[in-house]
């Protein structure tokens, strides 16, 4: 994984909205700055910071769901071809998305 490990949070006391992760020694590593402007209201900037801060947790949830699905398919002796086309496409897209992120790619 090439990104700053989670969890990420929005530190209190900063004048701008930032998403930050903790370094192994307990320090703070800023990963994103979202600042309000004339075109982006403060509320939208805050929402952007919350979404960015949730990114590592969202990736972890996707990875867990894919592992669960793989186990479920193995136990039931089913495969992707047994799924409805829409479901199969969704699983393939999520798998490709996660694999791209794990390789440090930009989606």
mmCIF file of C-alpha atoms in Angstrom:
data_model
loop_
_atom_site.group_PDB
_atom_site.id
_atom_site.type_symbol
_atom_site.label_atom_id
_atom_site.label_comp_id
_atom_site.label_asym_id
_atom_site.label_seq_id
_atom_site.Cartn_x
_atom_site.Cartn_y
_atom_site.Cartn_z
ATOM 1 C CA UNK A 1 0.000 0.000 0.000
ATOM 2 C CA UNK A 2 1.523 3.302 -0.996
ATOM 3 C CA UNK A 3 -0.815 5.675 0.832
ATOM 4 C CA UNK A 4 -0.478 6.946 4.392
ATOM 5 C CA UNK A 5 -1.956 4.207 6.563
ATOM 6 C CA UNK A 6 -5.284 4.932 8.235
ATOM 7 C CA UNK A 7 -7.078 5.772 10.257
ATOM 8 C CA UNK A 8 -7.297 9.327 9.038
ATOM 9 C CA UNK A 9 -9.103 12.078 10.897
ATOM 10 C CA UNK A 10 -9.765 15.783 10.815
ATOM 11 C CA UNK A 11 -7.607 17.279 13.601
ATOM 12 C CA UNK A 12 -9.302 19.832 15.808
ATOM 13 C CA UNK A 13 -7.910 23.304 16.101
ATOM 14 C CA UNK A 14 -6.853 23.840 12.504
ATOM 15 C CA UNK A 15 -8.158 26.871 10.651
ATOM 16 C CA UNK A 16 -8.444 24.923 7.389
ATOM 17 C CA UNK A 17 -10.075 21.545 6.897
ATOM 18 C CA UNK A 18 -7.414 18.879 6.738
ATOM 19 C CA UNK A 19 -7.431 15.117 6.685
ATOM 20 C CA UNK A 20 -4.464 13.644 8.480
ATOM 21 C CA UNK A 21 -3.015 10.258 9.349
ATOM 22 C CA UNK A 22 -0.777 9.291 12.217
ATOM 23 C CA UNK A 23 2.835 8.340 11.657
ATOM 24 C CA UNK A 24 4.239 5.228 13.399
ATOM 25 C CA UNK A 25 5.854 7.445 16.048
ATOM 26 C CA UNK A 26 2.534 9.159 16.856
ATOM 27 C CA UNK A 27 3.102 12.290 14.780
ATOM 28 C CA UNK A 28 0.638 13.768 12.337
ATOM 29 C CA UNK A 29 1.007 13.421 8.571
ATOM 30 C CA UNK A 30 -1.291 15.678 6.596
ATOM 31 C CA UNK A 31 -2.786 13.888 3.615
ATOM 32 C CA UNK A 32 -5.162 16.505 2.232
ATOM 33 C CA UNK A 33 -6.175 20.101 2.682
ATOM 34 C CA UNK A 34 -9.621 21.236 1.678
ATOM 35 C CA UNK A 35 -10.109 24.954 1.966
ATOM 36 C CA UNK A 36 -13.264 26.930 1.478
ATOM 37 C CA UNK A 37 -13.171 29.612 -1.166
ATOM 38 C CA UNK A 38 -15.498 31.910 -3.037
ATOM 39 C CA UNK A 39 -16.593 28.956 -5.167
ATOM 40 C CA UNK A 40 -16.531 26.235 -2.472
ATOM 41 C CA UNK A 41 -18.565 27.017 0.657
ATOM 42 C CA UNK A 42 -17.114 26.107 4.068
ATOM 43 C CA UNK A 43 -19.739 23.395 4.598
ATOM 44 C CA UNK A 44 -18.786 21.693 1.333
ATOM 45 C CA UNK A 45 -15.101 21.934 2.181
ATOM 46 C CA UNK A 46 -15.774 20.314 5.567
ATOM 47 C CA UNK A 47 -17.757 17.522 3.884
ATOM 48 C CA UNK A 48 -14.879 16.960 1.440
ATOM 49 C CA UNK A 49 -12.435 16.655 4.351
ATOM 50 C CA UNK A 50 -14.698 14.097 6.087
ATOM 51 C CA UNK A 51 -14.981 12.040 2.900
ATOM 52 C CA UNK A 52 -11.214 12.090 2.372
ATOM 53 C CA UNK A 53 -10.628 11.128 6.012
ATOM 54 C CA UNK A 54 -12.944 8.117 5.565
ATOM 55 C CA UNK A 55 -11.015 6.788 2.531
ATOM 56 C CA UNK A 56 -8.790 4.232 4.350
ATOM 57 C CA UNK A 57 -11.777 2.811 6.217
ATOM 58 C CA UNK A 58 -13.795 2.585 2.993
ATOM 59 C CA UNK A 59 -10.946 0.740 1.264
ATOM 60 C CA UNK A 60 -10.650 -1.641 4.210
ATOM 61 C CA UNK A 61 -14.391 -2.375 4.066
ATOM 62 C CA UNK A 62 -14.206 -3.112 0.333
ATOM 63 C CA UNK A 63 -11.259 -5.463 0.900
ATOM 64 C CA UNK A 64 -13.138 -7.281 3.682
ATOM 65 C CA UNK A 65 -16.249 -7.644 1.523
ATOM 66 C CA UNK A 66 -14.236 -9.078 -1.368
ATOM 67 C CA UNK A 67 -12.590 -11.616 0.957
ATOM 68 C CA UNK A 68 -15.992 -12.573 2.351
ATOM 69 C CA UNK A 69 -17.391 -12.988 -1.158
ATOM 70 C CA UNK A 70 -14.449 -15.188 -2.163
ATOM 71 C CA UNK A 71 -15.032 -17.419 0.871
ATOM 72 C CA UNK A 72 -18.748 -17.557 0.163
ATOM 73 C CA UNK A 73 -18.148 -18.551 -3.451
ATOM 74 C CA UNK A 74 -15.676 -21.234 -2.357
ATOM 75 C CA UNK A 75 -18.076 -22.726 0.208
ATOM 76 C CA UNK A 76 -21.023 -22.751 -2.176
ATOM 77 C CA UNK A 77 -18.888 -23.931 -5.101
ATOM 78 C CA UNK A 78 -20.228 -21.063 -7.189
ATOM 79 C CA UNK A 79 -18.242 -18.714 -9.384
ATOM 80 C CA UNK A 80 -18.735 -15.319 -10.976
ATOM 81 C CA UNK A 81 -20.357 -16.892 -14.024
ATOM 82 C CA UNK A 82 -23.216 -18.105 -11.801
ATOM 83 C CA UNK A 83 -24.109 -14.537 -10.806
ATOM 84 C CA UNK A 84 -26.560 -12.201 -12.455
ATOM 85 C CA UNK A 85 -24.758 -10.061 -15.070
ATOM 86 C CA UNK A 86 -25.207 -6.843 -13.069
ATOM 87 C CA UNK A 87 -23.832 -8.454 -9.906
ATOM 88 C CA UNK A 88 -20.920 -10.012 -11.795
ATOM 89 C CA UNK A 89 -20.052 -6.633 -13.341
ATOM 90 C CA UNK A 90 -20.208 -4.920 -9.941
ATOM 91 C CA UNK A 91 -17.928 -7.519 -8.338
ATOM 92 C CA UNK A 92 -15.465 -7.248 -11.221
ATOM 93 C CA UNK A 93 -15.439 -3.444 -11.070
ATOM 94 C CA UNK A 94 -14.953 -3.371 -7.295
ATOM 95 C CA UNK A 95 -12.198 -5.997 -7.554
ATOM 96 C CA UNK A 96 -10.398 -3.990 -10.242
ATOM 97 C CA UNK A 97 -10.839 -0.765 -8.251
ATOM 98 C CA UNK A 98 -9.354 -2.285 -5.090
ATOM 99 C CA UNK A 99 -6.517 -3.971 -7.001
ATOM 100 C CA UNK A 100 -5.650 -0.668 -8.678
ATOM 101 C CA UNK A 101 -5.576 1.128 -5.327
ATOM 102 C CA UNK A 102 -3.465 -1.619 -3.746
ATOM 103 C CA UNK A 103 -0.941 -1.226 -6.567
ATOM 104 C CA UNK A 104 -0.769 2.535 -6.016
ATOM 105 C CA UNK A 105 -2.695 3.329 -9.169
ATOM 106 C CA UNK A 106 -5.060 6.182 -9.699
ATOM 107 C CA UNK A 107 -8.602 5.227 -10.488
#
